[in-house]
Amino acid sequence: MSHAEVTEQGSFVRAIEPLRGFAAISVLIMHVIYLAEWSGFPRTGPLAWFWVGWLGVDIFFVISGFVITMAAFRELANEKDRPRFNFLVRRLARIAPLYFLSLAIYLLVVKSDPVNGSDAWFQVLTHVFFVHNFFPSTTGSINPPTWTIGTEMQLYILVMILMAWLPRFRTWALALAVIGVAIAFRYAAYSANASEPAALLSHFTTQMPGMLDSFGLGMVLATLKQKGRLPMLNWGSWLILLLVAIGGLAACEYILSVSGDAYWKTWRLPTFFRSFAALVCTALVLAAITLPQRIQDAIPRLLIFLGQISYGIYLWHFIVITLLLKYFPMGKVMFLCTTVAITIMMAAASWIFIEKPIVKATQRWLLTKAEQ
């Protein structure tokens, strides 16, 4: 799950930040529901969304594609010397410190088994080099939500490689390409592993090419913005777009709730559903980035801050849930409230004392090198 650098916070689109927070909280509540076996959590109405809160990852990928591609455009414009190097350094500075810290904390206080077994070095090296998402034995072995960080880093490398060509891409061709590649990959991955359990099918179909449509459509939005071709919406058109996005999210929840275990029985849903979700999430992000600036400026700072710390929410929440379940049994509602409170406090602390200072120090270092 990608997040903008300190100087990027609010300079792109402030309305993206509440979306980040919503996506992170969606994943958190979904894990509370399943790990705490909360069968009584509402299955109808707006709260039913949290049963499929993992779709918050798709929202994050669209946001990431937009933010990271805009960052690549800035590197091309402002850093004529070694733009790829600067791009990669900034991305590592933003993602790696908290990622590695969360892995270490998980091993220390939750479960050290992954580094005590015969494949300990394999576990360590795959996580260090952000390829743990490739292998079923490592993808969720150390702080399970971090499988997406490997996928994100691989997508960053893709943007870095394509950086020089990004301004030349035709947006319609880019959109067709990323959707086509993702659909083809998921179909091939499902067909090759159709006899495997659902967990393995999910693993194989969500490798980097299988998530390219959501991230790639974020790239499309960034390319349109860079070329000044984002649609100028009046209030009526913007409201219709927002309603379409919300309706699309409701449709995603309905499809998943109706299909249930049958989701993996045939190739159709595993192949096409994520592309539908990617289009819906893209509409949601488009609604955010086309929101009039005066409205964005009025967004409460608390919601902006929730977006800024959303990376920490995503990385810390599973650890918090696991420890609370093990050591502090309590009622379901209290458990959810306690998880949210502790996770937000940890995320706020890691943002203030770790993430933000490291990003600022990296920016100063790159600026000094550019001036030499």
Tab-separated table of C-alpha atoms in Angstrom:
chain	number	residue	atom	x	y	z
A	1	MET	CA	0.000	0.000	0.000
A	2	SER	CA	1.728	3.122	-1.220
A	3	HIS	CA	1.844	6.510	0.383
A	4	ALA	CA	3.077	9.861	-0.832
A	5	GLU	CA	6.168	11.521	0.562
A	6	VAL	CA	5.886	14.330	3.100
A	7	THR	CA	6.085	17.033	0.456
A	8	GLU	CA	3.432	15.247	-1.542
A	9	GLN	CA	0.896	15.167	1.249
A	10	GLY	CA	-1.859	17.505	0.201
A	11	SER	CA	0.003	18.871	-2.828
A	12	PHE	CA	-1.669	16.392	-5.139
A	13	VAL	CA	-5.202	16.067	-3.877
A	14	ARG	CA	-6.201	16.379	-0.244
A	15	ALA	CA	-9.311	14.279	-0.873
A	16	ILE	CA	-7.105	11.251	-1.523
A	17	GLU	CA	-6.092	11.160	2.141
A	18	PRO	CA	-9.539	10.254	3.532
A	19	LEU	CA	-9.683	7.503	0.901
A	20	ARG	CA	-6.400	6.120	2.202
A	21	GLY	CA	-7.788	6.130	5.723
A	22	PHE	CA	-11.019	4.470	4.605
A	23	ALA	CA	-9.098	1.762	2.749
A	24	ALA	CA	-6.840	1.006	5.734
A	25	ILE	CA	-9.730	0.930	8.217
A	26	SER	CA	-11.672	-1.345	5.836
A	27	VAL	CA	-8.856	-3.896	5.893
A	28	LEU	CA	-8.526	-3.588	9.674
A	29	ILE	CA	-12.221	-4.183	10.361
A	30	MET	CA	-12.323	-7.071	7.890
A	31	HIS	CA	-9.502	-8.774	9.777
A	32	VAL	CA	-11.255	-8.151	13.106
A	33	ILE	CA	-14.404	-9.796	11.736
A	34	TYR	CA	-12.638	-12.914	10.511
A	35	LEU	CA	-9.912	-13.358	13.125
A	36	ALA	CA	-12.285	-12.716	16.036
A	37	GLU	CA	-14.928	-14.932	14.352
A	38	TRP	CA	-17.545	-12.185	14.572
A	39	SER	CA	-20.369	-14.008	12.829
A	40	GLY	CA	-22.911	-11.501	14.139
A	41	PHE	CA	-21.349	-8.516	12.381
A	42	PRO	CA	-24.016	-6.918	10.116
A	43	ARG	CA	-24.314	-8.517	6.693
A	44	THR	CA	-26.730	-5.940	5.327
A	45	GLY	CA	-26.593	-2.178	5.003
A	46	PRO	CA	-23.443	-0.040	4.750
A	47	LEU	CA	-21.550	-2.063	7.392
A	48	ALA	CA	-21.715	-5.158	5.171
A	49	TRP	CA	-18.881	-3.572	3.167
A	50	PHE	CA	-16.410	-4.552	5.882
A	51	TRP	CA	-16.984	-8.250	5.214
A	52	VAL	CA	-15.147	-7.601	1.946
A	53	GLY	CA	-12.851	-4.931	3.371
A	54	TRP	CA	-9.914	-6.504	1.530
A	55	LEU	CA	-11.113	-4.434	-1.430
A	56	GLY	CA	-9.491	-1.556	0.408
A	57	VAL	CA	-6.287	-2.976	-1.106
A	58	ASP	CA	-7.692	-2.298	-4.590
A	59	ILE	CA	-8.462	1.291	-3.606
A	60	PHE	CA	-4.902	1.622	-2.344
A	61	PHE	CA	-3.459	0.256	-5.579
A	62	VAL	CA	-5.338	2.804	-7.691
A	63	ILE	CA	-4.207	5.615	-5.386
A	64	SER	CA	-0.680	4.234	-5.508
A	65	GLY	CA	-0.638	4.117	-9.293
A	66	PHE	CA	-1.738	7.747	-9.406
A	67	VAL	CA	0.623	9.069	-6.722
A	68	ILE	CA	3.683	7.098	-7.808
A	69	THR	CA	3.274	7.995	-11.482
A	70	MET	CA	2.923	11.663	-10.593
A	71	ALA	CA	6.109	11.304	-8.547
A	72	ALA	CA	7.823	9.838	-11.614
A	73	PHE	CA	6.698	12.802	-13.723
A	74	ARG	CA	8.167	15.150	-11.103
A	75	GLU	CA	11.479	13.327	-11.144
A	76	LEU	CA	11.628	13.679	-14.908
A	77	ALA	CA	10.857	17.387	-14.686
A	78	ASN	CA	12.965	18.348	-11.676
A	79	GLU	CA	15.794	15.848	-11.493
A	80	LYS	CA	17.448	15.731	-14.908
A	81	ASP	CA	20.370	13.776	-13.458
A	82	ARG	CA	19.600	10.179	-12.403
A	83	PRO	CA	15.796	10.471	-12.143
A	84	ARG	CA	15.413	6.695	-11.763
A	85	PHE	CA	17.879	6.585	-8.878
A	86	ASN	CA	16.143	9.461	-7.088
A	87	PHE	CA	12.742	7.905	-7.693
A	88	LEU	CA	13.801	4.562	-6.216
A	89	VAL	CA	15.535	6.140	-3.215
A	90	ARG	CA	12.419	8.153	-2.355
A	91	ARG	CA	10.210	5.092	-2.639
A	92	LEU	CA	12.482	2.990	-0.432
A	93	ALA	CA	12.705	5.787	2.136
A	94	ARG	CA	8.927	5.934	2.322
A	95	ILE	CA	8.149	2.217	2.332
A	96	ALA	CA	11.107	0.259	3.696
A	97	PRO	CA	11.719	1.575	7.275
A	98	LEU	CA	8.266	0.860	8.670
A	99	TYR	CA	7.987	-2.331	6.620
A	100	PHE	CA	11.162	-3.778	8.143
A	101	LEU	CA	10.259	-2.539	11.619
A	102	SER	CA	6.846	-4.219	11.451
A	103	LEU	CA	8.474	-7.490	10.333
A	104	ALA	CA	10.893	-7.348	13.267
A	105	ILE	CA	8.140	-6.574	15.783
A	106	TYR	CA	6.016	-9.419	14.422
A	107	LEU	CA	8.885	-11.884	14.836
A	108	LEU	CA	9.666	-10.616	18.339
A	109	VAL	CA	6.203	-10.460	19.882
A	110	VAL	CA	3.855	-12.527	17.709
A	111	LYS	CA	5.576	-15.510	16.123
A	112	SER	CA	9.242	-16.259	15.443
A	113	ASP	CA	8.617	-19.610	13.711
A	114	PRO	CA	9.417	-18.309	10.196
A	115	VAL	CA	13.050	-17.609	11.144
A	116	ASN	CA	13.502	-20.689	13.325
A	117	GLY	CA	12.784	-23.318	10.708
A	118	SER	CA	14.934	-24.987	8.066
A	119	ASP	CA	14.007	-22.296	5.529
A	120	ALA	CA	14.895	-19.361	7.797
A	121	TRP	CA	17.304	-17.752	5.342
A	122	PHE	CA	14.802	-18.139	2.523
A	123	GLN	CA	12.184	-16.406	4.666
A	124	VAL	CA	14.551	-13.557	5.532
A	125	LEU	CA	15.942	-12.982	2.049
A	126	THR	CA	12.581	-13.050	0.273
A	127	HIS	CA	11.257	-10.421	2.670
A	128	VAL	CA	14.398	-8.292	2.490
A	129	PHE	CA	14.234	-8.183	-1.305
A	130	PHE	CA	10.442	-7.715	-1.459
A	131	VAL	CA	9.761	-10.983	-3.301
A	132	HIS	CA	8.052	-12.855	-0.465
A	133	ASN	CA	4.715	-12.473	-2.253
A	134	PHE	CA	5.949	-14.870	-4.967
A	135	PHE	CA	5.942	-17.965	-2.766
A	136	PRO	CA	3.055	-19.547	-0.828
A	137	SER	CA	5.404	-20.383	2.055
A	138	THR	CA	6.515	-16.765	2.529
A	139	THR	CA	3.669	-14.580	1.257
A	140	GLY	CA	1.916	-14.378	4.636
A	141	SER	CA	4.470	-15.858	6.971
A	142	ILE	CA	5.703	-12.632	8.616
A	143	ASN	CA	2.988	-10.026	9.266
A	144	PRO	CA	0.565	-11.358	6.599
A	145	PRO	CA	-0.698	-8.003	5.194
A	146	THR	CA	2.821	-7.216	3.954
A	147	TRP	CA	2.324	-9.428	0.889
A	148	THR	CA	1.024	-6.307	-0.826
A	149	ILE	CA	4.240	-4.433	-0.089
A	150	GLY	CA	6.158	-6.871	-2.269
A	151	THR	CA	3.663	-6.374	-5.081
A	152	GLU	CA	3.840	-2.597	-4.621
A	153	MET	CA	7.622	-2.573	-4.823
A	154	GLN	CA	7.537	-4.602	-8.026
A	155	LEU	CA	5.079	-2.124	-9.503
A	156	TYR	CA	7.387	0.730	-8.477
A	157	ILE	CA	10.200	-0.981	-10.379
A	158	LEU	CA	7.907	-1.183	-13.404
A	159	VAL	CA	7.214	2.566	-13.215
A	160	MET	CA	10.928	3.247	-12.794
A	161	ILE	CA	11.736	1.209	-15.919
A	162	LEU	CA	8.991	2.894	-17.954
A	163	MET	CA	9.706	6.370	-16.574
A	164	ALA	CA	11.224	7.861	-19.744
A	165	TRP	CA	8.294	6.647	-21.848
A	166	LEU	CA	5.483	7.666	-19.483
A	167	PRO	CA	4.877	11.097	-21.084
A	168	ARG	CA	4.516	9.461	-24.508
A	169	PHE	CA	1.901	6.888	-23.580
A	170	ARG	CA	-1.535	7.214	-25.125
A	171	THR	CA	-3.853	6.983	-22.172
A	172	TRP	CA	-6.447	4.817	-23.901
A	173	ALA	CA	-3.750	2.364	-24.998
A	174	LEU	CA	-2.287	2.282	-21.484
A	175	ALA	CA	-5.726	1.588	-19.987
A	176	LEU	CA	-6.422	-1.248	-22.415
A	177	ALA	CA	-2.959	-2.697	-21.898
A	178	VAL	CA	-3.065	-2.836	-18.087
A	179	ILE	CA	-6.574	-4.300	-18.024
A	180	GLY	CA	-5.737	-6.799	-20.753
A	181	VAL	CA	-2.526	-7.972	-19.101
A	182	ALA	CA	-4.210	-8.360	-15.701
A	183	ILE	CA	-7.144	-10.331	-17.114
A	184	ALA	CA	-4.879	-12.573	-19.207
A	185	PHE	CA	-2.588	-13.245	-16.250
A	186	ARG	CA	-5.421	-14.080	-13.857
A	187	TYR	CA	-7.006	-16.406	-16.405
A	188	ALA	CA	-3.689	-18.175	-16.999
A	189	ALA	CA	-2.927	-18.379	-13.263
A	190	TYR	CA	-6.373	-19.795	-12.505
A	191	SER	CA	-6.273	-22.292	-15.373
A	192	ALA	CA	-2.848	-23.571	-14.343
A	193	ASN	CA	-3.917	-24.042	-10.717
A	194	ALA	CA	-7.655	-24.744	-10.958
A	195	SER	CA	-7.434	-27.839	-8.754
A	196	GLU	CA	-5.722	-25.977	-5.902
A	197	PRO	CA	-7.537	-24.703	-2.764
A	198	ALA	CA	-9.019	-21.205	-2.796
A	199	ALA	CA	-6.169	-19.760	-0.727
A	200	LEU	CA	-3.597	-20.842	-3.299
A	201	LEU	CA	-5.753	-19.655	-6.197
A	202	SER	CA	-5.982	-16.262	-4.517
A	203	HIS	CA	-2.218	-16.238	-4.067
A	204	PHE	CA	-1.443	-17.080	-7.688
A	205	THR	CA	-3.979	-14.681	-9.222
A	206	THR	CA	-2.870	-11.684	-7.142
A	207	GLN	CA	0.772	-11.622	-8.208
A	208	MET	CA	1.973	-8.356	-9.684
A	209	PRO	CA	0.536	-8.777	-13.219
A	210	GLY	CA	-2.809	-9.742	-11.690
A	211	MET	CA	-2.956	-6.428	-9.808
A	212	LEU	CA	-1.784	-4.366	-12.757
A	213	ASP	CA	-5.255	-3.155	-13.718
A	214	SER	CA	-5.912	-1.269	-10.462
A	215	PHE	CA	-2.395	0.177	-10.243
A	216	GLY	CA	-2.303	0.812	-13.999
A	217	LEU	CA	-5.602	2.688	-14.008
A	218	GLY	CA	-4.108	4.936	-11.338
A	219	MET	CA	-1.244	5.494	-13.786
A	220	VAL	CA	-3.826	6.424	-16.412
A	221	LEU	CA	-5.331	9.054	-14.099
A	222	ALA	CA	-1.851	10.485	-13.449
A	223	THR	CA	-1.098	10.600	-17.173
A	224	LEU	CA	-4.362	12.412	-17.843
A	225	LYS	CA	-3.598	14.893	-15.061
A	226	GLN	CA	-0.082	15.460	-16.340
A	227	LYS	CA	-1.386	16.168	-19.842
A	228	GLY	CA	-4.162	18.425	-18.527
A	229	ARG	CA	-6.846	16.092	-19.826
A	230	LEU	CA	-8.731	15.225	-16.670
A	231	PRO	CA	-12.412	15.979	-17.202
A	232	MET	CA	-13.698	19.255	-15.787
A	233	LEU	CA	-16.870	18.213	-13.992
A	234	ASN	CA	-19.717	20.424	-12.903
A	235	TRP	CA	-21.436	19.595	-9.651
A	236	GLY	CA	-24.081	17.462	-11.314
A	237	SER	CA	-21.554	15.359	-13.229
A	238	TRP	CA	-19.317	15.035	-10.183
A	239	LEU	CA	-22.220	13.840	-8.029
A	240	ILE	CA	-23.169	11.270	-10.669
A	241	LEU	CA	-19.550	10.028	-10.712
A	242	LEU	CA	-19.504	9.711	-6.930
A	243	LEU	CA	-22.827	7.841	-6.903
A	244	VAL	CA	-21.568	5.498	-9.632
A	245	ALA	CA	-18.452	4.788	-7.554
A	246	ILE	CA	-20.435	4.149	-4.367
A	247	GLY	CA	-22.929	2.031	-6.291
A	248	GLY	CA	-20.021	0.101	-7.782
A	249	LEU	CA	-18.598	-0.630	-4.335
A	250	ALA	CA	-22.040	-1.846	-3.245
A	251	ALA	CA	-22.184	-4.045	-6.351
A	252	CYS	CA	-18.755	-5.499	-5.510
A	253	GLU	CA	-19.949	-6.341	-2.003
A	254	TYR	CA	-23.156	-7.896	-3.380
A	255	ILE	CA	-21.320	-10.014	-5.972
A	256	LEU	CA	-18.927	-11.353	-3.355
A	257	SER	CA	-21.645	-12.019	-0.782
A	258	VAL	CA	-23.821	-13.851	-3.308
A	259	SER	CA	-20.997	-15.882	-4.826
A	260	GLY	CA	-19.495	-16.907	-1.485
A	261	ASP	CA	-17.381	-20.049	-1.779
A	262	ALA	CA	-18.504	-20.420	-5.404
A	263	TYR	CA	-16.248	-17.479	-6.334
A	264	TRP	CA	-13.400	-19.900	-7.081
A	265	LYS	CA	-15.461	-22.674	-8.703
A	266	THR	CA	-15.042	-21.349	-12.243
A	267	TRP	CA	-12.556	-19.062	-13.983
A	268	ARG	CA	-15.016	-16.217	-14.636
A	269	LEU	CA	-15.075	-14.307	-11.342
A	270	PRO	CA	-11.375	-14.832	-10.519
A	271	THR	CA	-10.526	-13.579	-14.001
A	272	PHE	CA	-12.821	-10.591	-14.377
A	273	PHE	CA	-13.986	-9.450	-10.938
A	274	ARG	CA	-10.779	-7.614	-9.964
A	275	SER	CA	-10.923	-5.605	-13.204
A	276	PHE	CA	-14.490	-4.571	-12.395
A	277	ALA	CA	-13.365	-3.624	-8.882
A	278	ALA	CA	-10.419	-1.703	-10.351
A	279	LEU	CA	-12.754	0.336	-12.565
A	280	VAL	CA	-15.008	1.086	-9.585
A	281	CYS	CA	-12.062	2.131	-7.417
A	282	THR	CA	-10.750	4.276	-10.261
A	283	ALA	CA	-14.086	6.081	-10.408
A	284	LEU	CA	-13.821	6.686	-6.660
A	285	VAL	CA	-10.296	8.098	-6.954
A	286	LEU	CA	-11.318	10.187	-9.965
A	287	ALA	CA	-14.117	11.672	-7.856
A	288	ALA	CA	-11.493	12.600	-5.243
A	289	ILE	CA	-9.035	14.232	-7.624
A	290	THR	CA	-11.747	16.224	-9.413
A	291	LEU	CA	-13.299	17.536	-6.198
A	292	PRO	CA	-13.150	21.372	-6.287
A	293	GLN	CA	-10.153	22.722	-4.416
A	294	ARG	CA	-12.211	24.895	-2.073
A	295	ILE	CA	-14.048	21.750	-0.906
A	296	GLN	CA	-10.805	19.871	-0.506
A	297	ASP	CA	-9.391	22.691	1.596
A	298	ALA	CA	-12.349	22.270	3.949
A	299	ILE	CA	-11.659	18.579	4.644
A	300	PRO	CA	-11.044	18.191	8.411
A	301	ARG	CA	-7.403	17.813	9.366
A	302	LEU	CA	-8.245	14.673	11.324
A	303	LEU	CA	-9.270	12.925	8.097
A	304	ILE	CA	-6.127	14.160	6.367
A	305	PHE	CA	-4.021	12.824	9.237
A	306	LEU	CA	-5.821	9.480	9.091
A	307	GLY	CA	-4.693	9.193	5.488
A	308	GLN	CA	-1.136	10.184	6.345
A	309	ILE	CA	-0.872	7.418	8.946
A	310	SER	CA	-2.775	4.826	6.896
A	311	TYR	CA	0.422	2.966	5.976
A	312	GLY	CA	1.068	2.454	9.673
A	313	ILE	CA	-2.539	1.396	10.242
A	314	TYR	CA	-2.120	-1.204	7.535
A	315	LEU	CA	1.180	-2.563	8.857
A	316	TRP	CA	0.381	-2.504	12.597
A	317	HIS	CA	-3.228	-3.670	12.747
A	318	PHE	CA	-2.657	-7.408	12.268
A	319	ILE	CA	-0.068	-7.458	15.047
A	320	VAL	CA	-2.442	-5.604	17.379
A	321	ILE	CA	-5.333	-7.947	16.580
A	322	THR	CA	-3.222	-11.057	17.155
A	323	LEU	CA	-1.882	-9.899	20.512
A	324	LEU	CA	-5.264	-8.719	21.784
A	325	LEU	CA	-6.872	-12.031	20.855
A	326	LYS	CA	-4.131	-13.935	22.650
A	327	TYR	CA	-3.791	-11.931	25.839
A	328	PHE	CA	-6.885	-9.730	26.296
A	329	PRO	CA	-10.165	-11.515	25.510
A	330	MET	CA	-13.113	-9.133	25.422
A	331	GLY	CA	-16.469	-8.541	23.768
A	332	LYS	CA	-16.539	-8.053	20.011
A	333	VAL	CA	-17.459	-4.354	19.947
A	334	MET	CA	-14.918	-3.527	22.648
A	335	PHE	CA	-12.351	-5.614	20.798
A	336	LEU	CA	-12.914	-3.627	17.600
A	337	CYS	CA	-12.748	-0.268	19.389
A	338	THR	CA	-9.599	-1.261	21.267
A	339	THR	CA	-7.933	-2.515	18.080
A	340	VAL	CA	-8.736	0.699	16.224
A	341	ALA	CA	-7.543	2.903	19.103
A	342	ILE	CA	-4.241	1.086	19.672
A	343	THR	CA	-3.514	0.751	15.958
A	344	ILE	CA	-4.127	4.442	15.312
A	345	MET	CA	-1.889	5.418	18.238
A	346	MET	CA	0.904	3.169	16.968
A	347	ALA	CA	0.478	4.452	13.410
A	348	ALA	CA	0.527	8.069	14.568
A	349	ALA	CA	3.690	7.476	16.606
A	350	SER	CA	5.491	5.704	13.765
A	351	TRP	CA	4.505	8.477	11.334
A	352	ILE	CA	5.695	11.285	13.607
A	353	PHE	CA	8.875	9.694	14.944
A	354	ILE	CA	9.982	7.320	12.152
A	355	GLU	CA	8.390	7.743	8.737
A	356	LYS	CA	8.230	11.514	8.452
A	357	PRO	CA	11.769	12.210	9.749
A	358	ILE	CA	13.296	9.568	7.468
A	359	VAL	CA	11.516	10.921	4.398
A	360	LYS	CA	12.571	14.473	5.213
A	361	ALA	CA	16.171	13.381	5.768
A	362	THR	CA	16.145	11.560	2.436
A	363	GLN	CA	14.814	14.638	0.668
A	364	ARG	CA	17.562	16.773	2.178
A	365	TRP	CA	20.210	14.224	1.168
A	366	LEU	CA	18.983	14.081	-2.435
A	367	LEU	CA	18.821	17.868	-2.586
A	368	THR	CA	22.393	18.130	-1.310
A	369	LYS	CA	23.599	15.620	-3.890
A	370	ALA	CA	21.819	17.533	-6.672
A	371	GLU	CA	23.540	20.752	-5.642
A	372	GLN	CA	27.026	19.245	-5.579
